[in-house]
PDB file of C-alpha atoms in Angstrom:
ATOM      1  CA  MET A   1      28.936  17.466  -4.646  1.00 40.00           C
ATOM      2  CA  LEU A   2      29.268  15.841  -1.107  1.00 35.00           C
ATOM      3  CA  THR A   3      27.965  19.201   0.227  1.00 40.00           C
ATOM      4  CA  LEU A   4      24.837  19.280  -1.737  1.00 38.00           C
ATOM      5  CA  ALA A   5      24.311  15.480  -1.019  1.00 40.00           C
ATOM      6  CA  LEU A   6      24.556  16.461   2.790  1.00 38.00           C
ATOM      7  CA  ALA A   7      22.459  19.443   2.284  1.00 40.00           C
ATOM      8  CA  LEU A   8      19.584  17.134   0.991  1.00 38.00           C
ATOM      9  CA  VAL A   9      19.706  14.737   3.640  1.00 37.00           C
ATOM     10  CA  PRO A  10      17.575  16.877   6.207  1.00 37.00           C
ATOM     11  CA  ALA A  11      14.955  17.504   3.390  1.00 36.00           C
ATOM     12  CA  VAL A  12      14.420  13.864   2.907  1.00 38.00           C
ATOM     13  CA  ALA A  13      14.472  13.126   6.565  1.00 41.00           C
ATOM     14  CA  GLY A  14      11.957  15.598   7.332  1.00 46.00           C
ATOM     15  CA  ALA A  15       9.656  14.241   4.440  1.00 60.00           C
ATOM     16  CA  CYS A  16       9.210  10.896   6.629  1.00 84.00           C
ATOM     17  CA  CYS A  17       6.010  10.325   8.845  1.00 90.00           C
ATOM     18  CA  GLN A  18       6.668  10.345  12.510  1.00 93.00           C
ATOM     19  CA  LEU A  19       4.548   8.146  14.687  1.00 96.00           C
ATOM     20  CA  THR A  20       4.429   8.349  18.379  1.00 96.00           C
ATOM     21  CA  PRO A  21       3.013   5.622  20.503  1.00 96.00           C
ATOM     22  CA  MET A  22       0.289   6.799  22.915  1.00 97.00           C
ATOM     23  CA  GLY A  23       0.371   5.538  26.314  1.00 94.00           C
ATOM     24  CA  ILE A  24      -2.791   4.582  28.023  1.00 95.00           C
ATOM     25  CA  VAL A  25      -3.610   4.972  31.614  1.00 94.00           C
ATOM     26  CA  GLY A  26      -6.711   4.500  33.191  1.00 93.00           C
ATOM     27  CA  GLY A  27      -8.439   3.908  29.646  1.00 95.00           C
ATOM     28  CA  ILE A  28      -7.331   7.403  28.766  1.00 96.00           C
ATOM     29  CA  GLY A  29      -4.425   8.366  26.186  1.00 97.00           C
ATOM     30  CA  ARG A  30      -2.913  11.699  25.822  1.00 96.00           C
ATOM     31  CA  LEU A  31      -0.408  13.247  23.504  1.00 95.00           C
ATOM     32  CA  GLY A  32      -0.044  17.030  23.581  1.00 93.00           C
ATOM     33  CA  GLU A  33      -3.597  18.395  22.983  1.00 94.00           C
ATOM     34  CA  LEU A  34      -5.005  15.059  22.159  1.00 97.00           C
ATOM     35  CA  SER A  35      -7.039  13.182  24.571  1.00 97.00           C
ATOM     36  CA  VAL A  36      -8.492   9.688  23.674  1.00 98.00           C
ATOM     37  CA  ALA A  37     -10.954   7.846  25.934  1.00 98.00           C
ATOM     38  CA  PHE A  38     -10.646   4.171  25.067  1.00 97.00           C
ATOM     39  CA  GLY A  39     -13.470   2.499  26.927  1.00 96.00           C
ATOM     40  CA  ALA A  40     -13.798  -0.344  29.449  1.00 95.00           C
ATOM     41  CA  ALA A  41     -10.325  -2.270  29.984  1.00 96.00           C
ATOM     42  CA  ASP A  42     -10.321  -5.929  29.926  1.00 95.00           C
ATOM     43  CA  ASP A  43      -8.490  -5.983  33.260  1.00 94.00           C
ATOM     44  CA  PRO A  44      -8.708  -2.917  35.606  1.00 89.00           C
ATOM     45  CA  GLN A  45      -5.076  -3.790  37.097  1.00 91.00           C
ATOM     46  CA  HIS A  46      -3.103  -4.827  33.789  1.00 93.00           C
ATOM     47  CA  PRO A  47      -5.186  -3.912  30.783  1.00 95.00           C
ATOM     48  CA  THR A  48      -4.159  -5.217  27.299  1.00 94.00           C
ATOM     49  CA  ALA A  49      -7.391  -4.343  25.343  1.00 96.00           C
ATOM     50  CA  TRP A  50     -10.024  -1.591  25.636  1.00 97.00           C
ATOM     51  CA  GLN A  51     -13.679  -1.937  24.469  1.00 96.00           C
ATOM     52  CA  GLY A  52     -14.301   1.372  23.045  1.00 94.00           C
ATOM     53  CA  PRO A  53     -16.126   3.384  21.719  1.00 95.00           C
ATOM     54  CA  LEU A  54     -13.273   5.752  21.212  1.00 97.00           C
ATOM     55  CA  ARG A  55     -13.928   9.270  22.098  1.00 98.00           C
ATOM     56  CA  ILE A  56     -11.380  11.879  20.810  1.00 98.00           C
ATOM     57  CA  ALA A  57     -11.008  15.398  22.074  1.00 97.00           C
ATOM     58  CA  THR A  58      -8.416  17.795  20.625  1.00 93.00           C
ATOM     59  CA  GLY A  59      -7.875  21.155  22.709  1.00 87.00           C
ATOM     60  CA  ALA A  60     -11.085  22.985  23.342  1.00 87.00           C
ATOM     61  CA  ALA A  61     -13.001  21.277  20.403  1.00 88.00           C
ATOM     62  CA  PRO A  62     -15.841  19.354  21.588  1.00 92.00           C
ATOM     63  CA  PRO A  63     -15.302  15.625  21.441  1.00 96.00           C
ATOM     64  CA  CYS A  64     -16.378  13.145  18.797  1.00 97.00           C
ATOM     65  CA  THR A  65     -16.784   9.456  18.885  1.00 98.00           C
ATOM     66  CA  VAL A  66     -15.258   6.775  16.344  1.00 98.00           C
ATOM     67  CA  SER A  67     -17.372   4.300  14.540  1.00 96.00           C
ATOM     68  CA  ASP A  68     -18.483   1.325  16.421  1.00 94.00           C
ATOM     69  CA  GLU A  69     -16.390  -0.922  14.034  1.00 94.00           C
ATOM     70  CA  VAL A  70     -13.280   0.443  16.030  1.00 97.00           C
ATOM     71  CA  ALA A  71     -13.488  -1.821  19.103  1.00 95.00           C
ATOM     72  CA  ILE A  72     -11.552  -4.209  21.099  1.00 96.00           C
ATOM     73  CA  VAL A  73      -8.478  -1.825  20.857  1.00 97.00           C
ATOM     74  CA  GLU A  74      -4.925  -2.951  21.699  1.00 96.00           C
ATOM     75  CA  ALA A  75      -1.688  -1.220  22.000  1.00 95.00           C
ATOM     76  CA  PRO A  76       0.325   0.144  20.406  1.00 96.00           C
ATOM     77  CA  VAL A  77      -1.789   3.171  19.585  1.00 97.00           C
ATOM     78  CA  LEU A  78       0.434   5.477  17.442  1.00 97.00           C
ATOM     79  CA  LEU A  79      -0.285   9.095  16.431  1.00 97.00           C
ATOM     80  CA  GLY A  80       1.206  10.762  13.365  1.00 96.00           C
ATOM     81  CA  ASP A  81       0.180  14.318  11.733  1.00 95.00           C
ATOM     82  CA  GLY A  82      -3.518  14.044  13.224  1.00 95.00           C
ATOM     83  CA  ILE A  83      -3.915  10.406  12.289  1.00 96.00           C
ATOM     84  CA  LEU A  84      -4.499   7.824  15.002  1.00 97.00           C
ATOM     85  CA  TYR A  85      -3.478   4.336  14.181  1.00 98.00           C
ATOM     86  CA  VAL A  86      -5.677   2.004  16.204  1.00 98.00           C
ATOM     87  CA  PRO A  87      -5.020  -1.772  16.196  1.00 98.00           C
ATOM     88  CA  THR A  88      -7.846  -4.016  16.879  1.00 98.00           C
ATOM     89  CA  TYR A  89      -8.931  -7.703  17.142  1.00 96.00           C
ATOM     90  CA  SER A  90     -11.764 -10.063  17.094  1.00 92.00           C
ATOM     91  CA  GLY A  91     -10.846 -13.588  17.794  1.00 90.00           C
ATOM     92  CA  SER A  92      -7.781 -14.393  15.607  1.00 88.00           C
ATOM     93  CA  ASN A  93      -8.596 -11.553  13.028  1.00 92.00           C
ATOM     94  CA  ASN A  94      -6.682  -8.301  13.415  1.00 96.00           C
ATOM     95  CA  ARG A  95      -7.189  -5.074  11.575  1.00 97.00           C
ATOM     96  CA  LEU A  96      -5.383  -1.688  11.799  1.00 97.00           C
ATOM     97  CA  TYR A  97      -7.740   1.485  11.444  1.00 97.00           C
ATOM     98  CA  ALA A  98      -6.478   5.168  10.480  1.00 97.00           C
ATOM     99  CA  VAL A  99      -8.625   7.656  12.240  1.00 97.00           C
ATOM    100  CA  ASP A 100      -8.782  11.362  11.581  1.00 97.00           C
ATOM    101  CA  THR A 101      -8.553  13.007  15.219  1.00 96.00           C
ATOM    102  CA  ARG A 102     -10.200  16.059  14.058  1.00 94.00           C
ATOM    103  CA  SER A 103     -13.355  14.292  12.779  1.00 96.00           C
ATOM    104  CA  CYS A 104     -13.224  10.744  14.263  1.00 97.00           C
ATOM    105  CA  ARG A 105     -13.734   9.498  10.741  1.00 97.00           C
ATOM    106  CA  VAL A 106     -12.167   6.282   9.502  1.00 97.00           C
ATOM    107  CA  LEU A 107      -9.742   7.051   6.809  1.00 95.00           C
ATOM    108  CA  TRP A 108      -8.503   3.627   5.993  1.00 96.00           C
ATOM    109  CA  ARG A 109      -8.604   0.161   7.481  1.00 96.00           C
ATOM    110  CA  SER A 110      -6.161  -3.101   6.769  1.00 95.00           C
ATOM    111  CA  ARG A 111      -7.417  -6.227   5.530  1.00 94.00           C
ATOM    112  CA  ARG A 112      -7.709  -8.754   8.156  1.00 96.00           C
ATOM    113  CA  PHE A 113      -4.319 -10.112   9.341  1.00 95.00           C
ATOM    114  CA  THR A 114      -3.000 -12.184  12.011  1.00 95.00           C
ATOM    115  CA  GLY A 115       0.014 -11.154  14.454  1.00 93.00           C
ATOM    116  CA  PRO A 116       0.851  -8.124  16.136  1.00 94.00           C
ATOM    117  CA  THR A 117       1.385  -4.466  15.184  1.00 96.00           C
ATOM    118  CA  ARG A 118       4.576  -2.964  15.768  1.00 95.00           C
ATOM    119  CA  LEU A 119       6.527   0.367  15.306  1.00 93.00           C
ATOM    120  CA  GLU A 120       9.993  -0.789  14.455  1.00 88.00           C
ATOM    121  CA  ASN A 121      12.967   1.524  13.171  1.00 85.00           C
ATOM    122  CA  GLY A 122      10.060   4.408  12.538  1.00 83.00           C
ATOM    123  CA  HIS A 123       8.304   1.800  10.438  1.00 89.00           C
ATOM    124  CA  LEU A 124       4.606   0.544  11.283  1.00 94.00           C
ATOM    125  CA  THR A 125       4.391  -3.189  10.553  1.00 95.00           C
ATOM    126  CA  ILE A 126       1.240  -5.369  10.759  1.00 95.00           C
ATOM    127  CA  GLY A 127       1.284  -9.202  10.975  1.00 92.00           C
ATOM    128  CA  GLY A 128       5.008  -8.755   9.506  1.00 90.00           C
ATOM    129  CA  ARG A 129       4.118  -6.760   6.781  1.00 94.00           C
ATOM    130  CA  ARG A 130       5.140  -3.074   6.415  1.00 94.00           C
ATOM    131  CA  VAL A 131       2.482  -0.413   5.919  1.00 94.00           C
ATOM    132  CA  PRO A 132       3.822   2.158   3.674  1.00 93.00           C
ATOM    133  CA  LEU A 133       3.183   5.605   5.202  1.00 94.00           C
ATOM    134  CA  ASP A 134       3.406   8.906   3.229  1.00 93.00           C
ATOM    135  CA  ARG A 135       4.844  11.894   4.634  1.00 90.00           C
ATOM    136  CA  ARG A 136       1.535  13.157   6.199  1.00 92.00           C
ATOM    137  CA  CYS A 137       1.311   9.516   7.896  1.00 94.00           C
ATOM    138  CA  ARG A 138      -1.322   8.443   5.490  1.00 92.00           C
ATOM    139  CA  PRO A 139      -1.370   5.011   4.142  1.00 88.00           C
ATOM    140  CA  GLY A 140       0.714   5.226   0.642  1.00 74.00           C
ATOM    141  CA  GLY A 141      -1.223   4.742  -2.388  1.00 51.00           C
ATOM    142  CA  ILE A 142      -4.379   4.324  -0.368  1.00 46.00           C
ATOM    143  CA  THR A 143      -6.990   7.063  -0.579  1.00 44.00           C
ATOM    144  CA  LYS A 144     -10.244   5.405   0.422  1.00 46.00           C
ATOM    145  CA  ASP A 145     -11.379   2.721   3.152  1.00 42.00           C
ATOM    146  CA  PRO A 146     -11.173  -0.650   1.354  1.00 43.00           C
ATOM    147  CA  ARG A 147     -14.276  -2.264   2.582  1.00 43.00           C
TER     148      ARG A 147
END
């Protein structure tokens, strides 16, 4: 019985979404073949936010541009299974967007929240609330952009 339980652990662990933070240097973020241009920075020496628009390029495919609504981006920007999680703010209102890196289409956006976006112990939290992600790194239980 113990052998069976131990054999199932890797299958369950492999079913989790793995998010990777994207470092942004000189307004550009890169992970593998993915490259994202974030636009003008708030401070050229020590940036904490980028104006956008986001331009995404994958491999040899032509770049695409993300909707203008995804602007004033702050870290951490996270990538998981072709989905880019992009935190934004306007005044004291924050939002998190899930963007398809192949099409630049916004797949989902959070409701407004206050507080930081964090990756903690493999879990994504916004304003202290956990965002459930399925194994394909899509927000769990949400299939459309709740406008």
